[in-house]
PDB file of C-alpha atoms in Angstrom:
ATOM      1  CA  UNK A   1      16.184 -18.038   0.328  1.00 67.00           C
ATOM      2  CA  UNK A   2      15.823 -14.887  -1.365  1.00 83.00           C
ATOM      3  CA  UNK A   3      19.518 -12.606  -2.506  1.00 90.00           C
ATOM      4  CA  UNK A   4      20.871 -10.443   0.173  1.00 94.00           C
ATOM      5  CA  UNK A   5      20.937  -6.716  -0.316  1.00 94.00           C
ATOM      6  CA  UNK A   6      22.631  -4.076   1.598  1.00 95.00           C
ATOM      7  CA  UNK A   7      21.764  -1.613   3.852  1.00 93.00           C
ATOM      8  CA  UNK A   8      22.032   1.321   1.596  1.00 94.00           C
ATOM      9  CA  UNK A   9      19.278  -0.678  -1.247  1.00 93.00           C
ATOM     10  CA  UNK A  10      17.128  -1.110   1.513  1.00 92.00           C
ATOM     11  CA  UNK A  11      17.326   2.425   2.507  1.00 93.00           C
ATOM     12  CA  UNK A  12      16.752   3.663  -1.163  1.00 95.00           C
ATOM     13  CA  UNK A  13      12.760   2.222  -0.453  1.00 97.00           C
ATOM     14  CA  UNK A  14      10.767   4.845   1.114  1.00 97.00           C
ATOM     15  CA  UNK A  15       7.890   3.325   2.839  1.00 98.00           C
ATOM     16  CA  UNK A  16       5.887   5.392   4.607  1.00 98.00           C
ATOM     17  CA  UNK A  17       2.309   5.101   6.998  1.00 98.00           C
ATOM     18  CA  UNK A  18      -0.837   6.624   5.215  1.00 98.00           C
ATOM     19  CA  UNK A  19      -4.568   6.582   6.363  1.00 98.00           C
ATOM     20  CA  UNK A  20      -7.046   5.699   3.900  1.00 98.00           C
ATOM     21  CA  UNK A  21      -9.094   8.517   3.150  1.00 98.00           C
ATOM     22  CA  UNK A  22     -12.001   6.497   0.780  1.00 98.00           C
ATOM     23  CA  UNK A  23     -12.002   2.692  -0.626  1.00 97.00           C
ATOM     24  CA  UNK A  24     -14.013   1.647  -3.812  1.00 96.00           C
ATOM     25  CA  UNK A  25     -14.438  -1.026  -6.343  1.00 95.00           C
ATOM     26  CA  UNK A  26     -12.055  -1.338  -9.217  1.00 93.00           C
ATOM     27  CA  UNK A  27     -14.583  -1.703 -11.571  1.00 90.00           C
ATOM     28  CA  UNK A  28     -12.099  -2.130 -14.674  1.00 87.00           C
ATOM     29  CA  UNK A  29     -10.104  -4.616 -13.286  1.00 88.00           C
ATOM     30  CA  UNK A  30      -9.489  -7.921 -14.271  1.00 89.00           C
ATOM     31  CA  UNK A  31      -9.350  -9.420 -10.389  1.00 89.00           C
ATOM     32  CA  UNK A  32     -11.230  -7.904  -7.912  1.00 89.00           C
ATOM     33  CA  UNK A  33      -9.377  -4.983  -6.930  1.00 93.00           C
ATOM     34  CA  UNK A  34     -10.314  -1.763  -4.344  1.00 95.00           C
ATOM     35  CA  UNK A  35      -9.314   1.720  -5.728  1.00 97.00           C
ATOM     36  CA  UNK A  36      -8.077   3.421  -2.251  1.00 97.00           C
ATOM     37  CA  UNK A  37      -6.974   7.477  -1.778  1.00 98.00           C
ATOM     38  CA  UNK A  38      -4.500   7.048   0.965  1.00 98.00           C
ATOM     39  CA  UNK A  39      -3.574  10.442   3.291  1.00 98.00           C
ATOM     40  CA  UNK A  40       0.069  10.490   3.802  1.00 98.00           C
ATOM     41  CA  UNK A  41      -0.198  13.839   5.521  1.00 98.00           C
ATOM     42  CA  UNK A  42       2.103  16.855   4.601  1.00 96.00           C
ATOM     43  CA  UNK A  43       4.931  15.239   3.471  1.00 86.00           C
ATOM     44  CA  UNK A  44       3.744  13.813   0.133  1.00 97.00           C
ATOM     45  CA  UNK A  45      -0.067  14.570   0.170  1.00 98.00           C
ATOM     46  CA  UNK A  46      -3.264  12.069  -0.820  1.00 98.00           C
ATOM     47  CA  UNK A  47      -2.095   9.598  -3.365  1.00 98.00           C
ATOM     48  CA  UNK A  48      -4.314   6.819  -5.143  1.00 97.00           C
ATOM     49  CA  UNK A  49      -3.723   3.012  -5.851  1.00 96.00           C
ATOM     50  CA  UNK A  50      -5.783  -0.070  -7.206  1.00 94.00           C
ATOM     51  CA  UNK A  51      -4.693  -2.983  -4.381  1.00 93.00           C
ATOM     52  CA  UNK A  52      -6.269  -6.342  -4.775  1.00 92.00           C
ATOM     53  CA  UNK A  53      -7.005  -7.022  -1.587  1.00 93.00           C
ATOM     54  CA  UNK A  54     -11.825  -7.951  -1.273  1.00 92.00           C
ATOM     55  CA  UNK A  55     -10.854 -11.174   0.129  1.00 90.00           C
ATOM     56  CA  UNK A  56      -9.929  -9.696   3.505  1.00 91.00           C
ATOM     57  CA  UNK A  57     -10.603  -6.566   3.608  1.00 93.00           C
ATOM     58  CA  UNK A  58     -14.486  -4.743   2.966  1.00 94.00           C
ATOM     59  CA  UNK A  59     -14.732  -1.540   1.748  1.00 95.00           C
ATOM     60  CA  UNK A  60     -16.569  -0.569   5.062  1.00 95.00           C
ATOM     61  CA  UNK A  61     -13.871  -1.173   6.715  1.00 95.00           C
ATOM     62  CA  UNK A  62     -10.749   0.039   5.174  1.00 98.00           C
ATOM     63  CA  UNK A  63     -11.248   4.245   5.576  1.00 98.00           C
ATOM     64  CA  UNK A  64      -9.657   4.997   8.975  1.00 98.00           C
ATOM     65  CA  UNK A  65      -7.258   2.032   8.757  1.00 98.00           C
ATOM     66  CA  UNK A  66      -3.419   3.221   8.528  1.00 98.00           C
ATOM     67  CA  UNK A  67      -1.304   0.928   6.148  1.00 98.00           C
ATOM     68  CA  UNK A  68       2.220   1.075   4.880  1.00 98.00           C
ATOM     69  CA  UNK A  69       3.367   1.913   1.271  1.00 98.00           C
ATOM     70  CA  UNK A  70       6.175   2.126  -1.265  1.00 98.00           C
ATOM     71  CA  UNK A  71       5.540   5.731  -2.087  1.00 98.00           C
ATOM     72  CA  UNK A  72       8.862   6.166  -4.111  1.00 97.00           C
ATOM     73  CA  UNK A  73       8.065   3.970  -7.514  1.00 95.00           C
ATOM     74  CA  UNK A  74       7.260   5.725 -10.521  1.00 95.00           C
ATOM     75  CA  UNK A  75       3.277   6.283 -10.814  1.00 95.00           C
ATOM     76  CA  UNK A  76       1.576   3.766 -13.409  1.00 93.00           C
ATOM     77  CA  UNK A  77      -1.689   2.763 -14.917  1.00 93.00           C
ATOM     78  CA  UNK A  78      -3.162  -0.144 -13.649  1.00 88.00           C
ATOM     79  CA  UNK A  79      -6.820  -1.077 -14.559  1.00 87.00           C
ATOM     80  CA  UNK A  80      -7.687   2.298 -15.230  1.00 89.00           C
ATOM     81  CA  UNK A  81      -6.388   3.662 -12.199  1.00 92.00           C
ATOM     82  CA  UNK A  82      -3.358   6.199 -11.742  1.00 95.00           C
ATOM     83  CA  UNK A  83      -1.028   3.720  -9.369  1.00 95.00           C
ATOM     84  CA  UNK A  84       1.216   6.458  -7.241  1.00 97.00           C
ATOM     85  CA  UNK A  85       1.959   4.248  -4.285  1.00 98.00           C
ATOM     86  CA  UNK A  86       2.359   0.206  -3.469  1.00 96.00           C
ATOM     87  CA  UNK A  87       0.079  -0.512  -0.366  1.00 97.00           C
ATOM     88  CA  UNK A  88       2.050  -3.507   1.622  1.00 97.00           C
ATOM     89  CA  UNK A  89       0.622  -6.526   1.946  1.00 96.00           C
ATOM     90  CA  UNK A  90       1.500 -10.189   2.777  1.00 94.00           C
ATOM     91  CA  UNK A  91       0.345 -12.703   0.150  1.00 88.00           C
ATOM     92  CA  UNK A  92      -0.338 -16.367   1.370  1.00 82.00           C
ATOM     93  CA  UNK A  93       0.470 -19.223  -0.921  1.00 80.00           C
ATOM     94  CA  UNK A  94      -3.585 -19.509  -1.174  1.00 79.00           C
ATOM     95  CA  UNK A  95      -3.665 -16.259  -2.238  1.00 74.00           C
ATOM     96  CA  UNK A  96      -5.207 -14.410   1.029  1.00 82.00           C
ATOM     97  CA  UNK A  97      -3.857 -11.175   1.172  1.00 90.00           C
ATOM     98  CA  UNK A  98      -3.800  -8.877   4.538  1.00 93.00           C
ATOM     99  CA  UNK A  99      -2.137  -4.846   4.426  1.00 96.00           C
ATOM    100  CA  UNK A 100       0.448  -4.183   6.091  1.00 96.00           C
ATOM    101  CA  UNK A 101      -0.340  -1.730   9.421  1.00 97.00           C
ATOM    102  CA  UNK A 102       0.941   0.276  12.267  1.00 97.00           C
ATOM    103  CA  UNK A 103       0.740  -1.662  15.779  1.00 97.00           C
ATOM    104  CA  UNK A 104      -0.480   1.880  17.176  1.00 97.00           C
ATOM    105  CA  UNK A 105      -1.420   5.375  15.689  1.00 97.00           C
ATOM    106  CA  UNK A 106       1.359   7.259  13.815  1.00 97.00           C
ATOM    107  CA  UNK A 107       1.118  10.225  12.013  1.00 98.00           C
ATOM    108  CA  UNK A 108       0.282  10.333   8.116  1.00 98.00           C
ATOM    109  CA  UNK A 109       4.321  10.371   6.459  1.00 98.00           C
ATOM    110  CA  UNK A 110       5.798   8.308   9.018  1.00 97.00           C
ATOM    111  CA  UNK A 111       8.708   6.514   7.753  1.00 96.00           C
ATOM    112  CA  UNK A 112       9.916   3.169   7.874  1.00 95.00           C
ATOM    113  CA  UNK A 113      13.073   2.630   9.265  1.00 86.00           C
TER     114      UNK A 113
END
């Protein structure tokens, strides 16, 4: 079991719906990793992030897709890439990891509630 938090810490995340604008390869990192530009409309703009996430997900396949994100961590280098946002994912204990998204259309900025 993991330690309860309250209310309020949850609140203090700001996850919000994006649309990803363009997916590449991470080229400088050490596991396979996409670089993705993620739309999260008005609100707080188009934001990059390196996710490791080739096993499930193809390149083709990601722009168009809307996932969730942590948009409110402080930005940071990973692999080369400027990190401004944590895409959500669930992570089997295999390793198999599958974003987080919308069960229907939302607009880009959409928070989490």
């Amino acid at each position: 079991m993991t330690d309860l938090i309250e209310f309020s810490d949850f609140l203090k995340v700001d996850i919000r719906v994006g649309t990803i604008l363009s997916a590449k390869a991470n080229a400088k990192a050490r596991k396979p990793a996409y670089v993705l530009e993620i739309d999260f409309g008005d609100v707080l703009g188009v934001k990059t992030t390196s996710a490791q996430i080739t096993e499930e997900h193809s390149l083709e396949d990601l722009p168009g897709m809307q996932v969730l994100a942590v948009t409110n961590f402080p930005p940071l280098r990973v692999a080369g890439v400027k990190s401004e946002v944590l895409t959500l994912a669930t992570m089997e204990e295999e390793g198999r990891t599958v974003l987080i998204t919308p069960s229907k259309p939302v607009p880009n900025g959409t928070r989490l509630l």
